Coordinates of C-alpha atoms in Angstrom, one line a residue:
Chain H
M67 CA 0.0 0.0 0.0
N68 CA 1.3 3.4 -0.9
A69 CA 1.5 5.5 2.3
D70 CA 2.8 8.7 0.6
G71 CA 1.2 11.8 2.0
T72 CA 0.2 10.3 5.3
I73 CA 1.1 11.3 8.8
V74 CA 0.6 9.0 11.8
A75 CA 1.6 10.0 15.3
R76 CA 0.9 7.9 18.4
K77 CA 1.6 9.1 21.9
L78 CA 4.0 11.8 21.0
C79 CA 5.8 13.3 24.1
K80 CA 8.2 16.2 24.3
S81 CA 9.5 18.2 27.2
Y82 CA 11.7 21.3 27.5
G83 CA 13.5 20.5 30.7
R84 CA 10.7 20.0 33.3
H85 CA 8.0 21.7 31.1
Q86 CA 6.1 19.1 29.1
V87 CA 4.9 20.7 25.8
L88 CA 3.4 17.6 24.2
R89 CA 1.6 14.9 26.2
D90 CA 0.6 11.7 24.4
I91 CA -0.5 13.3 21.2
D92 CA -2.3 11.1 18.7
L93 CA -2.7 12.4 15.1
T94 CA -3.6 10.8 11.8
V95 CA -3.7 12.6 8.5
A96 CA -4.7 10.6 5.5
A97 CA -3.4 11.3 2.0
G98 CA -5.0 14.3 0.5
E99 CA -6.6 15.3 3.8
I100 CA -6.5 18.9 5.2
S101 CA -6.0 19.0 8.9
C102 CA -6.0 22.1 11.1
I103 CA -4.4 22.4 14.6
I104 CA -6.0 25.1 16.7
G105 CA -5.6 26.2 20.2
P106 CA -4.4 29.0 22.5
S107 CA -0.8 30.2 22.2
G108 CA 1.6 28.0 24.2
S109 CA -0.6 25.0 23.7
G110 CA 2.1 23.1 21.8
K111 CA 0.6 23.3 18.3
S112 CA 3.6 24.8 16.6
T113 CA 5.9 22.4 18.4
L114 CA 3.8 19.5 17.2
L115 CA 4.0 20.8 13.6
R116 CA 7.8 21.3 13.9
C117 CA 8.3 17.8 15.1
I118 CA 6.8 16.4 12.0
N119 CA 9.7 17.8 9.8
G120 CA 12.4 17.4 12.4
L121 CA 12.9 21.1 13.4
E122 CA 12.1 19.7 16.9
T123 CA 12.8 16.2 18.2
I124 CA 10.3 14.1 20.1
D125 CA 11.2 12.4 23.3
R126 CA 8.9 9.4 23.0
G127 CA 6.2 8.1 20.8
V128 CA 5.7 6.9 17.2
L129 CA 5.9 9.2 14.3
K130 CA 5.5 7.9 10.8
V131 CA 5.5 10.3 7.8
N132 CA 4.9 9.0 4.3
G133 CA 4.6 5.6 5.9
E134 CA 8.1 5.5 7.4
D135 CA 9.6 6.3 10.8
F136 CA 10.7 9.9 10.6
G137 CA 14.2 10.8 11.7
Y138 CA 14.7 7.6 13.6
V139 CA 14.8 3.9 12.9
E140 CA 13.2 1.4 15.2
K141 CA 15.6 -1.1 16.8
D142 CA 15.0 -3.7 19.5
D143 CA 15.9 -1.4 22.4
A144 CA 15.1 2.1 21.2
Y145 CA 14.6 4.4 18.3
H146 CA 18.0 5.3 16.8
A147 CA 18.5 8.7 15.2
V148 CA 19.3 8.4 11.4
R149 CA 22.3 10.1 9.8
P150 CA 21.8 13.8 8.9
K151 CA 21.9 12.9 5.2
R152 CA 18.9 10.5 5.6
L153 CA 17.0 13.1 7.7
A154 CA 17.6 15.7 5.0
Q155 CA 16.3 13.3 2.4
Q156 CA 13.1 12.6 4.4
R157 CA 12.6 16.4 4.7
T158 CA 12.7 17.0 1.0
R159 CA 9.3 15.3 0.8
I160 CA 7.8 17.6 3.4
G161 CA 7.1 21.3 2.5
M162 CA 7.2 23.8 5.3
V163 CA 5.8 27.3 5.4
F164 CA 6.7 29.5 8.2
Q165 CA 5.0 32.3 10.0
Q166 CA 7.9 34.7 9.3
F167 CA 8.2 33.5 5.6
N168 CA 12.0 32.9 6.1
L169 CA 12.7 33.6 2.4
F170 CA 16.5 33.9 1.7
P171 CA 17.0 37.6 1.5
N172 CA 20.1 37.2 -0.6
M173 CA 18.3 35.6 -3.4
T174 CA 15.6 36.8 -5.8
A175 CA 12.1 35.3 -5.6
E176 CA 12.9 33.0 -8.5
S177 CA 16.2 31.9 -7.0
N178 CA 14.4 31.2 -3.7
V179 CA 12.0 28.9 -5.5
M180 CA 14.8 27.3 -7.4
S181 CA 17.0 26.8 -4.3
G182 CA 15.6 23.5 -3.3
P183 CA 15.6 21.7 -6.7
V184 CA 19.0 23.1 -7.7
L185 CA 21.0 23.0 -4.4
V186 CA 19.4 19.9 -2.9
K187 CA 18.1 17.7 -5.7
K188 CA 20.9 18.9 -8.1
K189 CA 18.4 19.4 -10.9
N190 CA 19.1 21.1 -14.1
R191 CA 19.0 24.9 -13.7
E192 CA 17.0 25.7 -16.8
A193 CA 14.4 23.2 -16.0
S194 CA 14.2 24.4 -12.4
R195 CA 13.9 28.0 -13.6
E196 CA 11.1 27.0 -15.8
Q197 CA 9.4 25.2 -12.9
A198 CA 10.0 28.3 -10.7
R199 CA 8.3 30.6 -13.2
E200 CA 5.3 28.2 -13.4
L201 CA 5.0 28.0 -9.6
L202 CA 5.3 31.8 -9.2
A203 CA 2.6 32.2 -11.8
K204 CA 0.5 29.7 -9.9
V205 CA 0.7 31.7 -6.7
G206 CA -0.2 34.8 -8.6
L207 CA 3.3 36.3 -8.8
E208 CA 4.0 36.2 -12.5
G209 CA 6.8 38.6 -13.4
C210 CA 8.0 39.1 -9.8
G211 CA 10.8 36.5 -10.1
H212 CA 13.5 39.1 -10.3
K213 CA 12.5 40.8 -7.1
Y214 CA 14.3 40.4 -3.8
P215 CA 12.2 39.5 -0.7
A216 CA 12.7 43.0 0.7
Q217 CA 10.9 44.4 -2.3
L218 CA 7.9 42.3 -1.8
S219 CA 4.9 42.7 0.6
G220 CA 4.4 40.2 3.4
G221 CA 1.6 38.5 1.4
Q222 CA 3.8 38.2 -1.7
Q223 CA 6.7 36.9 0.4
Q224 CA 4.5 34.2 1.9
R225 CA 3.3 33.2 -1.5
V226 CA 6.9 32.9 -2.7
A227 CA 7.6 30.8 0.4
I228 CA 4.7 28.5 -0.6
A229 CA 6.1 28.2 -4.1
R230 CA 9.6 27.5 -2.7
A231 CA 8.1 24.6 -0.7
L232 CA 6.1 23.3 -3.6
A233 CA 9.2 23.3 -5.9
M234 CA 10.5 20.2 -4.0
E235 CA 7.3 18.4 -5.0
P236 CA 6.4 17.4 -1.5
T237 CA 3.8 14.8 -0.6
I238 CA 2.9 16.8 2.5
M239 CA 2.7 20.6 3.2
L240 CA 3.0 22.0 6.7
F241 CA 1.9 25.5 7.5
D242 CA 2.9 27.2 10.7
E243 CA 0.5 30.1 11.2
P244 CA 1.1 31.2 7.7
T245 CA -1.1 34.4 7.9
S246 CA -0.3 35.5 11.5
A247 CA 2.5 37.9 10.5
L248 CA 0.5 39.5 7.7
D249 CA -1.4 42.8 7.4
P250 CA -5.1 42.0 7.5
E251 CA -5.7 43.0 3.9
R252 CA -2.9 40.6 2.8
V253 CA -4.3 37.5 4.5
G254 CA -6.8 36.7 1.7
E255 CA -4.3 36.4 -1.1
V256 CA -2.3 33.7 0.9
L257 CA -5.5 31.8 1.9
A258 CA -6.5 31.8 -1.8
V259 CA -3.3 30.1 -2.7
M260 CA -3.7 27.5 0.1
R261 CA -7.4 26.9 -0.9
D262 CA -6.2 26.2 -4.4
L263 CA -3.6 23.8 -3.1
A264 CA -6.2 22.0 -0.9
G265 CA -8.4 21.6 -4.0
N266 CA -5.6 19.9 -5.8
G267 CA -5.4 17.0 -3.3
M268 CA -2.3 18.0 -1.4
T269 CA -2.0 16.6 2.1
M270 CA -1.9 19.7 4.4
L271 CA -1.4 20.1 8.1
L272 CA -1.7 23.6 9.3
V273 CA -1.6 25.5 12.6
T274 CA -3.9 28.5 12.2
H275 CA -6.0 31.1 13.8
E276 CA -8.2 31.5 10.7
M277 CA -11.3 29.7 12.0
G278 CA -13.3 30.6 8.9
F279 CA -10.6 29.1 6.6
A280 CA -10.5 26.0 8.8
R281 CA -14.2 25.5 8.6
E282 CA -14.2 26.0 4.9
V283 CA -11.4 23.7 3.7
A284 CA -10.4 21.5 6.6
D285 CA -11.5 17.9 6.8
E286 CA -10.3 17.4 10.4
V287 CA -9.5 19.7 13.3
L288 CA -7.4 19.0 16.3
F289 CA -7.9 21.3 19.3
M290 CA -4.8 21.4 21.6
D291 CA -4.5 23.0 25.0
E292 CA -1.5 22.8 27.4
G293 CA 0.2 20.1 25.3
I294 CA -2.9 17.8 25.3
A295 CA -5.0 16.9 22.2
V296 CA -8.3 17.9 23.8
E297 CA -10.6 17.2 20.9
R298 CA -10.1 15.8 17.4
G299 CA -12.7 15.2 14.7
D300 CA -14.6 16.4 11.7
A301 CA -13.8 20.0 11.1
R302 CA -17.4 21.3 11.0
E303 CA -18.3 19.1 13.9
V304 CA -15.5 20.4 16.2
L305 CA -15.8 24.0 15.2
G306 CA -19.6 24.1 15.1
N307 CA -20.6 21.8 17.8
P308 CA -17.6 21.1 20.2
R309 CA -18.0 18.4 22.7
E310 CA -15.3 19.4 25.2
K311 CA -15.7 22.4 27.6
R312 CA -12.2 23.7 26.8
T313 CA -12.9 23.7 23.1
Q314 CA -16.2 25.5 23.6
A315 CA -14.5 28.2 25.8
F316 CA -11.7 28.7 23.3
L317 CA -14.0 29.0 20.3
E318 CA -16.2 31.5 22.2
R319 CA -13.1 33.6 22.8
V320 CA -11.8 33.6 19.3
L321 CA -15.0 33.8 17.3
Chain I
M215 CA 9.2 98.1 8.3
S216 CA 9.2 94.7 6.7
Q217 CA 6.7 94.1 4.0
L218 CA 6.8 90.3 4.5
L219 CA 3.7 88.6 5.8
A220 CA 4.3 86.5 8.9
E221 CA 3.5 83.3 6.9
E222 CA 6.2 84.0 4.4
K223 CA 9.1 84.7 6.7
K224 CA 12.0 82.3 6.7
R225 CA 13.0 80.6 9.9
I226 CA 16.7 81.0 10.8
T227 CA 18.9 80.1 13.7
P228 CA 21.1 83.1 14.5
K229 CA 24.8 82.3 14.9
R230 CA 26.0 82.4 18.4
P231 CA 29.5 83.4 19.7
R232 CA 30.6 79.8 20.3
D233 CA 30.1 79.0 16.6
Y234 CA 32.9 81.5 15.8
V235 CA 35.0 80.6 18.8
T236 CA 35.3 76.9 17.9
W237 CA 36.4 77.8 14.4
A238 CA 39.0 80.3 15.7
V239 CA 40.4 77.8 18.2
A240 CA 40.7 75.0 15.5
I241 CA 42.4 77.3 13.0
A242 CA 44.8 78.5 15.6
I243 CA 45.8 75.0 16.5
V244 CA 46.4 73.9 12.9
A245 CA 48.2 77.1 12.1
G246 CA 50.5 76.6 15.1
L247 CA 51.3 73.1 14.0
V248 CA 52.1 74.1 10.4
W249 CA 54.2 77.1 11.6
T250 CA 56.4 74.9 13.8
A251 CA 56.7 72.2 11.1
V252 CA 57.8 74.8 8.6
T253 CA 60.1 76.9 10.9
N254 CA 61.7 74.2 13.0
E255 CA 64.9 73.2 11.2
N256 CA 65.0 69.8 12.9
Y257 CA 62.3 68.4 10.8
R258 CA 64.8 68.5 7.8
W259 CA 62.1 68.4 5.2
P260 CA 64.6 68.3 2.3
V261 CA 65.9 65.0 3.8
V262 CA 62.3 63.7 4.0
F263 CA 61.7 64.4 0.4
S264 CA 65.0 63.0 -0.8
Y265 CA 64.3 59.7 0.9
F266 CA 60.6 59.6 0.2
T267 CA 60.9 57.5 -2.9
T268 CA 64.2 55.8 -2.3
Q269 CA 64.4 52.2 -3.6
S270 CA 64.8 50.6 -0.2
I271 CA 61.8 52.5 1.2
L272 CA 59.7 51.5 -1.8
N273 CA 60.8 47.8 -1.3
G274 CA 59.9 48.1 2.3
L275 CA 56.5 49.4 1.3
L276 CA 55.9 46.5 -1.0
I277 CA 56.8 44.0 1.8
T278 CA 54.4 45.8 4.2
L279 CA 51.6 45.5 1.6
V280 CA 52.3 41.9 0.7
L281 CA 52.6 40.9 4.4
T282 CA 49.2 42.6 5.1
A283 CA 47.5 40.9 2.1
V284 CA 48.9 37.5 2.8
S285 CA 48.3 37.5 6.6
M286 CA 44.7 38.9 6.2
A287 CA 43.8 36.3 3.5
L288 CA 45.2 33.4 5.6
S289 CA 43.7 34.7 8.9
T290 CA 40.3 35.1 7.3
L291 CA 40.3 31.5 6.2
L292 CA 41.6 30.3 9.5
G293 CA 39.1 32.6 11.3
L294 CA 36.2 31.1 9.3
V295 CA 37.3 27.6 10.4
L296 CA 37.6 28.7 14.0
A297 CA 34.2 30.4 13.9
V298 CA 32.5 27.3 12.6
M299 CA 34.4 25.2 15.2
R300 CA 33.4 27.6 17.9
M301 CA 29.7 27.2 17.1
S302 CA 29.9 23.4 16.9
H303 CA 27.5 21.5 19.2
Q304 CA 30.4 19.1 19.9
R305 CA 31.9 20.4 23.1
P306 CA 35.5 19.3 22.4
V307 CA 35.5 21.1 19.0
S308 CA 34.1 24.4 20.3
G309 CA 36.3 24.1 23.4
L310 CA 39.5 23.8 21.2
A311 CA 38.4 26.9 19.3
Q312 CA 37.7 28.8 22.5
L313 CA 41.1 27.8 23.9
Y314 CA 42.8 29.1 20.7
I315 CA 41.0 32.4 20.8
A316 CA 41.7 32.9 24.4
F317 CA 45.4 32.3 24.0
F318 CA 45.9 34.4 20.9
R319 CA 43.9 37.3 22.1
G320 CA 45.2 37.1 25.6
T321 CA 48.9 37.6 24.7
P322 CA 50.5 40.6 22.9
V323 CA 51.1 40.1 19.2
L324 CA 54.7 41.5 19.6
V325 CA 55.4 38.7 22.1
Q326 CA 53.9 36.1 19.8
L327 CA 56.0 37.3 16.8
I328 CA 59.2 37.0 18.8
F329 CA 58.0 33.6 20.1
W330 CA 57.4 32.2 16.6
F331 CA 60.8 33.5 15.5
N332 CA 62.4 31.5 18.3
I333 CA 60.2 28.5 18.1
A334 CA 63.2 26.3 17.0
A335 CA 64.4 26.5 20.6
L336 CA 61.3 24.6 21.6
Y337 CA 61.0 22.3 18.6
P338 CA 64.3 22.1 16.7
H339 CA 63.1 19.4 14.4
I340 CA 59.6 18.4 13.4
S341 CA 58.6 15.9 10.9
I342 CA 55.6 16.3 8.7
G343 CA 54.0 13.0 7.6
I344 CA 51.0 10.8 7.5
P345 CA 50.4 9.1 10.9
F346 CA 50.8 5.3 11.1
T347 CA 52.8 5.3 7.8
D348 CA 56.5 5.7 7.0
I349 CA 55.8 8.6 4.8
S350 CA 57.2 11.6 6.5
T351 CA 59.6 14.5 5.9
P352 CA 61.9 15.8 8.6
V353 CA 61.9 19.6 8.8
N354 CA 64.6 21.7 10.2
V355 CA 62.6 24.4 12.1
N356 CA 65.6 26.7 12.3
A357 CA 65.9 26.7 8.5
I358 CA 62.3 27.4 7.7
M359 CA 61.5 29.9 10.4
T360 CA 63.0 32.9 8.7
P361 CA 62.0 36.4 9.9
L362 CA 59.5 36.5 7.0
T363 CA 57.8 33.2 7.8
A364 CA 57.8 34.0 11.5
A365 CA 56.1 37.3 10.6
V366 CA 53.4 35.7 8.4
V367 CA 52.8 32.9 11.0
G368 CA 52.6 35.3 13.9
L369 CA 50.4 37.9 12.3
T370 CA 48.1 35.2 10.8
L371 CA 47.6 33.2 13.9
N372 CA 46.9 36.3 16.0
Q373 CA 44.6 37.9 13.5
A374 CA 42.7 34.7 13.0
A375 CA 41.5 34.8 16.6
Y376 CA 40.0 38.3 16.0
M377 CA 38.6 37.3 12.6
S378 CA 36.9 34.3 14.1
E379 CA 35.1 36.5 16.6
I380 CA 34.0 38.9 13.8
I381 CA 32.7 36.0 11.7
R382 CA 31.0 34.5 14.7
G383 CA 29.2 37.8 15.2
G384 CA 28.1 37.7 11.6
F385 CA 26.7 34.2 12.0
A386 CA 24.8 35.3 15.1
S387 CA 23.2 38.1 13.1
V388 CA 21.5 35.6 10.8
P389 CA 18.0 34.8 12.2
R390 CA 17.3 31.2 13.3
G391 CA 14.5 31.0 10.8
Q392 CA 17.0 31.1 7.9
H393 CA 18.6 27.9 9.3
E394 CA 15.2 26.3 9.6
A395 CA 14.1 27.2 6.1
A396 CA 17.3 25.8 4.6
E397 CA 17.0 22.6 6.7
S398 CA 13.3 22.1 5.9
L399 CA 14.3 22.1 2.2
G400 CA 16.6 19.3 3.0
M401 CA 19.9 21.2 2.5
S402 CA 23.0 19.7 3.9
G403 CA 24.9 21.6 6.6
F404 CA 27.6 22.6 4.1
T405 CA 25.2 23.8 1.4
K406 CA 23.2 25.7 4.0
L407 CA 26.3 27.5 5.2
R408 CA 27.7 28.2 1.8
R409 CA 24.5 29.3 0.0
V410 CA 22.3 30.7 2.6
I411 CA 24.0 31.6 5.9
I412 CA 27.5 32.9 4.9
P413 CA 26.2 35.4 2.2
Q414 CA 24.0 36.9 4.9
T415 CA 26.9 37.4 7.3
M416 CA 28.6 39.7 4.8
P417 CA 26.9 42.9 5.9
S418 CA 28.4 42.6 9.3
V419 CA 31.6 40.8 8.4
V420 CA 32.9 42.8 5.5
P421 CA 33.0 46.3 7.0
A422 CA 34.5 44.9 10.2
T423 CA 37.1 43.0 8.1
G424 CA 37.9 46.2 6.3
N425 CA 38.8 47.8 9.7
Q426 CA 41.0 44.8 10.5
V427 CA 42.9 45.3 7.2
I428 CA 43.7 48.9 8.1
G429 CA 44.7 47.8 11.6
M430 CA 46.8 45.0 10.2
L431 CA 48.6 47.4 7.8
K432 CA 49.8 49.3 10.8
E433 CA 50.4 46.2 12.9
T434 CA 52.9 44.8 10.4
S435 CA 55.3 47.5 11.6
L436 CA 55.9 45.2 14.6
V437 CA 57.7 42.7 12.4
S438 CA 60.6 45.2 12.1
V439 CA 61.9 43.8 15.4
L440 CA 62.4 40.4 13.7
G441 CA 64.5 42.1 11.0
V442 CA 62.0 41.8 8.2
A443 CA 62.7 44.6 5.8
D444 CA 59.3 46.2 5.9
L445 CA 58.6 49.9 5.6
L446 CA 59.6 50.8 9.2
N447 CA 62.6 48.5 9.2
S448 CA 63.8 50.0 5.9
A449 CA 63.6 53.5 7.4
Q450 CA 65.4 52.3 10.5
S451 CA 68.2 50.8 8.5
I452 CA 68.8 54.1 6.7
Y453 CA 68.8 56.3 9.9
A454 CA 71.1 53.7 11.6
R455 CA 73.6 54.8 9.0
N456 CA 73.0 58.5 8.6
Y457 CA 71.4 59.4 12.0
Q458 CA 68.6 61.2 10.3
T459 CA 66.1 59.6 12.7
I460 CA 63.3 62.0 12.7
P461 CA 63.1 62.7 8.9
L462 CA 63.1 59.0 8.1
L463 CA 60.4 58.3 10.7
I464 CA 58.4 61.0 9.0
V465 CA 58.9 59.2 5.7
A466 CA 57.6 56.0 7.1
S467 CA 54.7 57.7 8.9
L468 CA 53.7 59.6 5.7
W469 CA 53.6 56.3 3.8
Y470 CA 51.5 54.6 6.5
L471 CA 49.2 57.5 6.5
I472 CA 48.8 57.5 2.7
M473 CA 48.1 53.8 2.6
T474 CA 45.5 53.9 5.4
L475 CA 43.8 56.9 3.8
V476 CA 43.7 55.1 0.4
L477 CA 42.2 52.0 2.1
S478 CA 39.6 54.1 4.0
V479 CA 38.0 55.2 0.7
P480 CA 36.8 51.7 -0.3
Q481 CA 36.2 51.0 3.4
S482 CA 33.7 53.8 3.8
M483 CA 32.0 52.9 0.5
I484 CA 31.6 49.3 1.7
E485 CA 30.2 50.5 5.0
R486 CA 27.7 52.7 3.3
R487 CA 26.6 50.1 0.9
F488 CA 26.1 47.4 3.5
S489 CA 24.4 49.7 6.0
R490 CA 21.9 50.6 3.3
S491 CA 21.0 47.0 2.5
T492 CA 20.8 46.1 6.1
R493 CA 18.3 48.8 6.8
A494 CA 16.2 47.7 3.9
R495 CA 16.3 44.2 5.2
L496 CA 15.6 45.0 8.8
T497 CA 12.4 46.9 8.0
P498 CA 10.3 44.6 5.9
A499 CA 7.2 46.3 7.4
A500 CA 8.3 49.6 5.7
T501 CA 8.5 48.0 2.3
S502 CA 5.5 45.8 2.8
A503 CA 3.4 48.9 3.1
E504 CA 4.3 50.0 -0.3
P505 CA 5.8 47.1 -2.2
G506 CA 8.4 47.9 -4.8
A507 CA 9.0 51.3 -3.2
G508 CA 12.2 50.4 -1.5
Q509 CA 15.0 49.5 -3.9
P510 CA 17.5 47.8 -1.5
V511 CA 20.9 46.8 -2.6
P512 CA 21.2 43.1 -1.5
A513 CA 24.3 42.5 0.4
T514 CA 25.6 39.8 -1.9
R515 CA 23.7 38.8 -4.8
E516 CA 23.4 35.0 -4.8
S517 CA 22.6 34.0 -8.3
L518 CA 21.4 30.6 -9.1
L519 CA 21.5 31.6 -12.7

């Protein structure tokens, strides 16, 4: 069975010193599914997302991405960390979009998008440039390829960042509060790109405060609070008719 | 009576006495200095001019410049290695770099130079070879540690400690998110450094390195104690023969001054260029308000073309 584009997490635990940020988190994302993680700040939602592409490591639990153990191999006694090269290879199949965009300021928009295919996959430059142009056009930035990040608005930068992640042809896209650092009038253009992506069958896991967007495109919603997965289920069900008290209280505050 | 309407009147700041006094004092000081330089016979300006472009002075000048260039180039490379080591998560690696930096910054460069010149007293013979094989070459330290090698080694090793701190500061100025973005694309550590991180350290590293070059140019005068025929040493050799000490020190000083002034021109250009691009980068909010308004000059254009 092809497990590309799936995420399975069982009993994920992580602590910073004494402070436990993830407590026995279970999460399943099927191929092509859109999953949203919501919750108050400090609830561990960004940490959970960052664990899934290895920006943070987990202390305990099972994490399978694209059907294989991520970052570690299971041995008789323990999970052993893989070599950096193998980890990097696993990461190439997961796209990540950051709250602060994190475009490379020393490269043009086009070079940013080309950076993955050329520098990591060692692909042909001309083919990669062609692909970068197509991707930039797809996110509505045709003709902006020669511009440097500092010359672009926040919304434009974030769309370049999405194109950069897509250039690696990932099976999964992770979004860490992609619209939180944007001016309110720029949020829509980024959400439009993400909506388009969702419509094309990309597996997406996003941490977001955009409840309207979550209700519209998400299949599943996970509500986290203080490192615990409080409620998980059908997006419209969790957002419209939450079972848990804490979920209700949170939704009342943000809506 | 003025015919101007109140709305049309210019606003001026009247000059105050202290505005004239500061000028008067400054002019008096400079005039006094010029007067004594011209009237005091002991300066022997004709001697200064006659030796200004003497062959041995020009040769010394060349050695000073070459020494500066070679030592700076080598110390920048070594400094980069030390900076990367210093930031390693492996404690032994960063510890070694720390030890190096502490030692070479904690002792005077003049002492280090003399030390390297006399290193043969400690290690008369070393052999360079591949461990666990028979391949090795014995080296007579006394023979290779000429004044010039001691000068290059001493200046390089000392300067590398300072360069590594400058480079480390440059690395620290790159936001964590840049590392994360590169890693999430699956870049290897080397590619990440080479293509993403190091180019972004340039705005802080390049101007600081320029300052170090100017500093190094003057610091090379220390090697005169080892008998390297640099600019100062060449001047000294001449006045040892003809006792025209002051005029020849003036010759050397003028040349040092000319070289530092010449170097300060590109230096201030570099500083201006990099401060401009850093400003543009540090205020994305300003440009996001009106996209395309700011035309920043990127620090180092990384082309994947």
